[in-house]
PDB file of C-alpha atoms in Angstrom:
ATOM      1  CA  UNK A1112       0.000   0.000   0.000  1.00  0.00           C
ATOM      2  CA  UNK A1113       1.165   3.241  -0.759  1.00  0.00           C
ATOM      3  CA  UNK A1114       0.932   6.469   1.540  1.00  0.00           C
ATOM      4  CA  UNK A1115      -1.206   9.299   0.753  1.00  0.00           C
ATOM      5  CA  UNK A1116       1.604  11.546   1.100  1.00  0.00           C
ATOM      6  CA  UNK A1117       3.671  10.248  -1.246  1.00  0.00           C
ATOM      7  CA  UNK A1118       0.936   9.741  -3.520  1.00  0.00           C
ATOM      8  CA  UNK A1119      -0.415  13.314  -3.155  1.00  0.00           C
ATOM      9  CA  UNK A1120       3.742  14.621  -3.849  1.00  0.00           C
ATOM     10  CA  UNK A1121       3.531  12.930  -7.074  1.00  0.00           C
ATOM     11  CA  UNK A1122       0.168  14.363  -8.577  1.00  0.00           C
ATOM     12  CA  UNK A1123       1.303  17.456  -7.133  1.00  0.00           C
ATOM     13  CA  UNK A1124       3.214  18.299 -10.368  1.00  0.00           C
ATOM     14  CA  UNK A1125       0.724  17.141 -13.136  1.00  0.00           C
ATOM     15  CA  UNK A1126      -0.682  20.336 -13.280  1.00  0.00           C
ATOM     16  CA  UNK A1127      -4.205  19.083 -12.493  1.00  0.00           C
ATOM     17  CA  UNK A1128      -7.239  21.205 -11.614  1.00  0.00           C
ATOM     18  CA  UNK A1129      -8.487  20.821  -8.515  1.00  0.00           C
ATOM     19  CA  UNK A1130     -11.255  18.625  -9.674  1.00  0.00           C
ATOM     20  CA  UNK A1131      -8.897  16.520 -11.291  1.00  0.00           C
ATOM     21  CA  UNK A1132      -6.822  16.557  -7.839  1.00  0.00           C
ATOM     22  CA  UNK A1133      -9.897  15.406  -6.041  1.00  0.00           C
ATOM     23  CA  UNK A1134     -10.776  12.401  -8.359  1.00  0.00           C
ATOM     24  CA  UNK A1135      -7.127  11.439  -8.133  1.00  0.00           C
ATOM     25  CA  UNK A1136      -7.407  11.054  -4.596  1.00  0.00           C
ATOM     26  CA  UNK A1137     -10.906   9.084  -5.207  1.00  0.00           C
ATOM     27  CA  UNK A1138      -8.838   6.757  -7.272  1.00  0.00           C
ATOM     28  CA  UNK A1139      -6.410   6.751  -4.516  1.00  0.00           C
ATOM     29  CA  UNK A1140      -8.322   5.676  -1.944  1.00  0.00           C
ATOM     30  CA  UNK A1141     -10.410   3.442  -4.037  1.00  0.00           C
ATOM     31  CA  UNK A1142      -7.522   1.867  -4.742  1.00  0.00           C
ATOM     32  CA  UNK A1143      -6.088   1.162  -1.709  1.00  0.00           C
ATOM     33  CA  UNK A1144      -9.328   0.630   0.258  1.00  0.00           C
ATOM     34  CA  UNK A1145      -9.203   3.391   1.951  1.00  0.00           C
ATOM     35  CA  UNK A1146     -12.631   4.519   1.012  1.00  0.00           C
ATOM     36  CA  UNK A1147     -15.292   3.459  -1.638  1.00  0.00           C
ATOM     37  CA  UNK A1148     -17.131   7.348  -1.365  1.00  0.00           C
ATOM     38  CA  UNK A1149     -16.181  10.697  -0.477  1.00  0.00           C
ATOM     39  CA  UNK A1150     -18.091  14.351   0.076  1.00  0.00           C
ATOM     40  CA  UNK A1151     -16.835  16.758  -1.880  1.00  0.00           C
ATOM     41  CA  UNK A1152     -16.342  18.362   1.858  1.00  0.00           C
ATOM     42  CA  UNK A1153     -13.907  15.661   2.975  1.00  0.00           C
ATOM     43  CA  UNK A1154     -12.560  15.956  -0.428  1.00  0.00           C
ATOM     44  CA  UNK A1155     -11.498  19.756   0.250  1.00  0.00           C
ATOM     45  CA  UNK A1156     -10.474  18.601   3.653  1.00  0.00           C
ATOM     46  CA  UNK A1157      -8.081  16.202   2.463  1.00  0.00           C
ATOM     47  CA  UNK A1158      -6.505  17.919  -0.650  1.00  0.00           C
ATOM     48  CA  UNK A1159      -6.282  21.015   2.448  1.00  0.00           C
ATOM     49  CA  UNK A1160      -4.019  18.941   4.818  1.00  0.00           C
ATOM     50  CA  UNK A1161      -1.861  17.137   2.182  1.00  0.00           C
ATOM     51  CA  UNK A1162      -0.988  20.776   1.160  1.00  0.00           C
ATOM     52  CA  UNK A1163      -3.086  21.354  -1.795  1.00  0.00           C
ATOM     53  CA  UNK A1164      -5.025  24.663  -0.487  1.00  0.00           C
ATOM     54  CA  UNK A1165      -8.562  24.582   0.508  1.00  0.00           C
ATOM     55  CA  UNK A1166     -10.981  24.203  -2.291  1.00  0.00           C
ATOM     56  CA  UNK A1167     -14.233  25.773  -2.795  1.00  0.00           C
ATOM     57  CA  UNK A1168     -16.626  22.964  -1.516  1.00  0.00           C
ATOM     58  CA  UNK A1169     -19.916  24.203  -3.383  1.00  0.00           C
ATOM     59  CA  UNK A1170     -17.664  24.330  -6.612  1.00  0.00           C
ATOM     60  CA  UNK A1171     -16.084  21.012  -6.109  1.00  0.00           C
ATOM     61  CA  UNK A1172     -19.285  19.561  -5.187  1.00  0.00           C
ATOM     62  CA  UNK A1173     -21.045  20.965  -8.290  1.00  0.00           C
ATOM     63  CA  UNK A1174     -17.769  19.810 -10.198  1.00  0.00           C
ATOM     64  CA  UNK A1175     -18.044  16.672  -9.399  1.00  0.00           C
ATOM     65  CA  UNK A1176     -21.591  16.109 -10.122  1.00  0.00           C
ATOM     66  CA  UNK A1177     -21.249  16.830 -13.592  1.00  0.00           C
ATOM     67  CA  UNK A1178     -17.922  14.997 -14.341  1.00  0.00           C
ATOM     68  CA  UNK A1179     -18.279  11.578 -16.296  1.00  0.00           C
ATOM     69  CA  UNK A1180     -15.811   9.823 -13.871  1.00  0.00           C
ATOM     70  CA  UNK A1181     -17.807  10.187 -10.593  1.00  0.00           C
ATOM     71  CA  UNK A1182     -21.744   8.794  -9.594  1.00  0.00           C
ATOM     72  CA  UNK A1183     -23.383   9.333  -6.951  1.00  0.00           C
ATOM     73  CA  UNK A1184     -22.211   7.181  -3.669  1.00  0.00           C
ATOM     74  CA  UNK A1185     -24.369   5.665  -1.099  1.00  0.00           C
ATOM     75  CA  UNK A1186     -24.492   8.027   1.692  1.00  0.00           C
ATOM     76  CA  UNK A1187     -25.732  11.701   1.382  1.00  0.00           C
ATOM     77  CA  UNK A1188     -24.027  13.817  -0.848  1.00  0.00           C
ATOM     78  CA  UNK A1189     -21.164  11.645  -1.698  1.00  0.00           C
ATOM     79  CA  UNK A1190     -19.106  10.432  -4.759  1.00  0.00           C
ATOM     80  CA  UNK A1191     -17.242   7.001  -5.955  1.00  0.00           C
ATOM     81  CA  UNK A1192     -15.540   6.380  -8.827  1.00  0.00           C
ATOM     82  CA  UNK A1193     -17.570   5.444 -12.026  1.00  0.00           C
ATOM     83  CA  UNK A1194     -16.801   2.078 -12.926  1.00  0.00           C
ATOM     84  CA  UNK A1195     -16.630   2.723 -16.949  1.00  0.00           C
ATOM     85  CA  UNK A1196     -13.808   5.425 -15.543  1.00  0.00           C
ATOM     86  CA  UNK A1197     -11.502   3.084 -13.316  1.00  0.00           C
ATOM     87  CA  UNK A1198      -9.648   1.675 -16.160  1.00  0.00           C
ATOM     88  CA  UNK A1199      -8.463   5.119 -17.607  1.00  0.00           C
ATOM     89  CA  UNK A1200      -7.887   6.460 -14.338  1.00  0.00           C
ATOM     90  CA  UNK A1201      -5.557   2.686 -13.367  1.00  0.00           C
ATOM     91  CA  UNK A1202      -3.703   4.140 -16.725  1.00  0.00           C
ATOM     92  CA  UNK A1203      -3.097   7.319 -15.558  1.00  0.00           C
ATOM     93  CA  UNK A1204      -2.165   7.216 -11.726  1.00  0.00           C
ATOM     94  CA  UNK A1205      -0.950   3.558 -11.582  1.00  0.00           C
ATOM     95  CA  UNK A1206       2.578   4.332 -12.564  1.00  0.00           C
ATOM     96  CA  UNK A1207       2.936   7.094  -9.557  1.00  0.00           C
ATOM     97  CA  UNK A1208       2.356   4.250  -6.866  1.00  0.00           C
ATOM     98  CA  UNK A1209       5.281   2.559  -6.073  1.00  0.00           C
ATOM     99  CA  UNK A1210       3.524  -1.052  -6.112  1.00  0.00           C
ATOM    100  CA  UNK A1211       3.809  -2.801  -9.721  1.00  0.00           C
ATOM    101  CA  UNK A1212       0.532  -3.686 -11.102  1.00  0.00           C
ATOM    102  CA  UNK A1213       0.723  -7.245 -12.710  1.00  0.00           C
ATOM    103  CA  UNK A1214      -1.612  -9.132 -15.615  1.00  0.00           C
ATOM    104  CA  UNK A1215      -3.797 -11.380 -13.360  1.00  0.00           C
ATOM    105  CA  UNK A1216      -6.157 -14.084 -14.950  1.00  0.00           C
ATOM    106  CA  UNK A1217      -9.363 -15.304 -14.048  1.00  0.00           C
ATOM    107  CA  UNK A1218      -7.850 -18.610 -12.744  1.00  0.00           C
ATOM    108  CA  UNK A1219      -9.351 -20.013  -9.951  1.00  0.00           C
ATOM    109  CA  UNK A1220     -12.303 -16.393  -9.014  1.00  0.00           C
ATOM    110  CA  UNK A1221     -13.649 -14.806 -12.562  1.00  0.00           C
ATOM    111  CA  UNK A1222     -13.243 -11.190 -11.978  1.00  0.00           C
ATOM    112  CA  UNK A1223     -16.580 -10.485 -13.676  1.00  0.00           C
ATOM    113  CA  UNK A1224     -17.981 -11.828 -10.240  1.00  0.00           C
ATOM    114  CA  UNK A1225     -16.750  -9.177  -8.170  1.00  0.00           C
ATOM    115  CA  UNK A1226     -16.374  -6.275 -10.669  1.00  0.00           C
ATOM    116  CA  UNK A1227     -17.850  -3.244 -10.010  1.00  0.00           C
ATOM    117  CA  UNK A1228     -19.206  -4.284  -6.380  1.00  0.00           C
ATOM    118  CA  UNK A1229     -17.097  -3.318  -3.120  1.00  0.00           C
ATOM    119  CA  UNK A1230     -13.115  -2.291  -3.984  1.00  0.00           C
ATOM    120  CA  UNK A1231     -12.432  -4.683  -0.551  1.00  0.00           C
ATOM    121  CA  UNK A1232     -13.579  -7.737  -2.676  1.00  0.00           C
ATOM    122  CA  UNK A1233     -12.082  -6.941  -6.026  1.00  0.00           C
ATOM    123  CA  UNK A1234      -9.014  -6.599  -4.420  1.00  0.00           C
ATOM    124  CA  UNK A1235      -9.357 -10.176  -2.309  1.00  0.00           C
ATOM    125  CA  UNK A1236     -10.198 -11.734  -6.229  1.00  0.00           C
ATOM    126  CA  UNK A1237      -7.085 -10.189  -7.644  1.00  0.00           C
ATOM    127  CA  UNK A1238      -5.174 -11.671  -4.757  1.00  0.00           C
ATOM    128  CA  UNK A1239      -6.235 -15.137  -5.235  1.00  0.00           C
ATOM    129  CA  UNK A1240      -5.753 -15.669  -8.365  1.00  0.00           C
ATOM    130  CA  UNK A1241      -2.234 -14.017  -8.290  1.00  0.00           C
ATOM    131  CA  UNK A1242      -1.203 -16.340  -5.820  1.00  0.00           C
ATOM    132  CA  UNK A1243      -2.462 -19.282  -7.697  1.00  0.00           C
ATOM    133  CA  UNK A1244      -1.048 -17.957 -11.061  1.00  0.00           C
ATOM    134  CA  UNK A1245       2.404 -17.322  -9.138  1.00  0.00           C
ATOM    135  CA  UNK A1246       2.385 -20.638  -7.515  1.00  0.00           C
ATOM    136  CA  UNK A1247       1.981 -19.573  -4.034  1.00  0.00           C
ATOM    137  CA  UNK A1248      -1.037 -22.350  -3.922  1.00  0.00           C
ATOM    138  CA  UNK A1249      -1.238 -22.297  -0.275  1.00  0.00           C
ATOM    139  CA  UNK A1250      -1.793 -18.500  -0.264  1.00  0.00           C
ATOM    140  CA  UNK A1251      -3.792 -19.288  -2.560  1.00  0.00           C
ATOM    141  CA  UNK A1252      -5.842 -21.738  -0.636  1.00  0.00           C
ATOM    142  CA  UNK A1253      -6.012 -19.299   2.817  1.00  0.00           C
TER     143      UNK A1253
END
C-alpha cells in the first residue's frame, strides 16, 4: 500500500485542476481501500491537509456532479468512482504508486464476479488468483 503523502507529492506536479486533484485522490483511496465514497467536503479537507489549499466545496461539489468519472455514492451527498472510468484512471495514476501492477487471470475467481461491487472484494479476487497464477497455492488456498 502506498501512503497518501507520497501519492499526493507525485500528482502534485501534473498540473491538475483541482477537480482533477480530487478524483485522483478518489482513485487513490479506491484503490487502496481506503474509502469506496467521499463528500466533496472531505474531499477539500483532504486535498487542504496534504498541502493542496482549501478548495471551494460548493464548486467542487457541483464539479463533481457533472464529471463523467464520478456517480453518486451511497451516503448523502457523496461520490465514488464510475466504474466505466476506473480503467483510464488505473492508466493514468498507476505508474505514480510505487507497487507494480501485474496481468492477473481469471484462474481459480472470474473477476466479472466481483467487478464493479465493493473495492475490498475486487481486491481479495485479484489476490487469489495471483497467488495461484504465481504458484503460491497455499496463499492461494487461505
Amino acid at each position: 500500500m502506498d501512503d497518501r503523502e507520497r501519492f499526493a507529492k507525485k500528482i502534485s506536479s501534473l498540473g491538475l485542476t483541482r477537480v482533477q486533484q480530487a478524483l485522483a485522490l478518489l482513485w487513490f483511496y479506491r484503490n487502496n481501500q481506503f474509502f469506496e465514497e467521499r463528500t466533496a467536503s472531505e474531499l477539500a479537507t483532504d486535498l487542504h491537509d496534504l498541502g493542496f489549499g482549501r478548495p471551494n466545496v460548493t464548486t467542487l461539489h457541483r464539479e463533481l456532479a457533472k464529471s463523467r468519472m464520478t456517480v453518486k455514492g451511497k451516503r448523502k451527498k457523496t461520490f465514488q468512482v464510475h466504474m466505466k472510468s476506473v480503467n483510464e484512471l488505473d492508466k493514468e495514476y498507476s505508474s505514480l504508486l510505487s507497487t507494480r501492477a501485474v496481468e492477473i487471470s481469471p484462474s481459480v475467481i472470474p473477476f466479472d464476479f466481483v467487478q464493479g461491487t465493493r473495492p475490498y472484494l475486487e481486491q481479495i479476487v485479484r489476490q487469489i488468483n495471483g497467488a495461484y497464477d504465481y504458484g503460491w497455492y497455499d496463499c492461494c488456498s487461505v
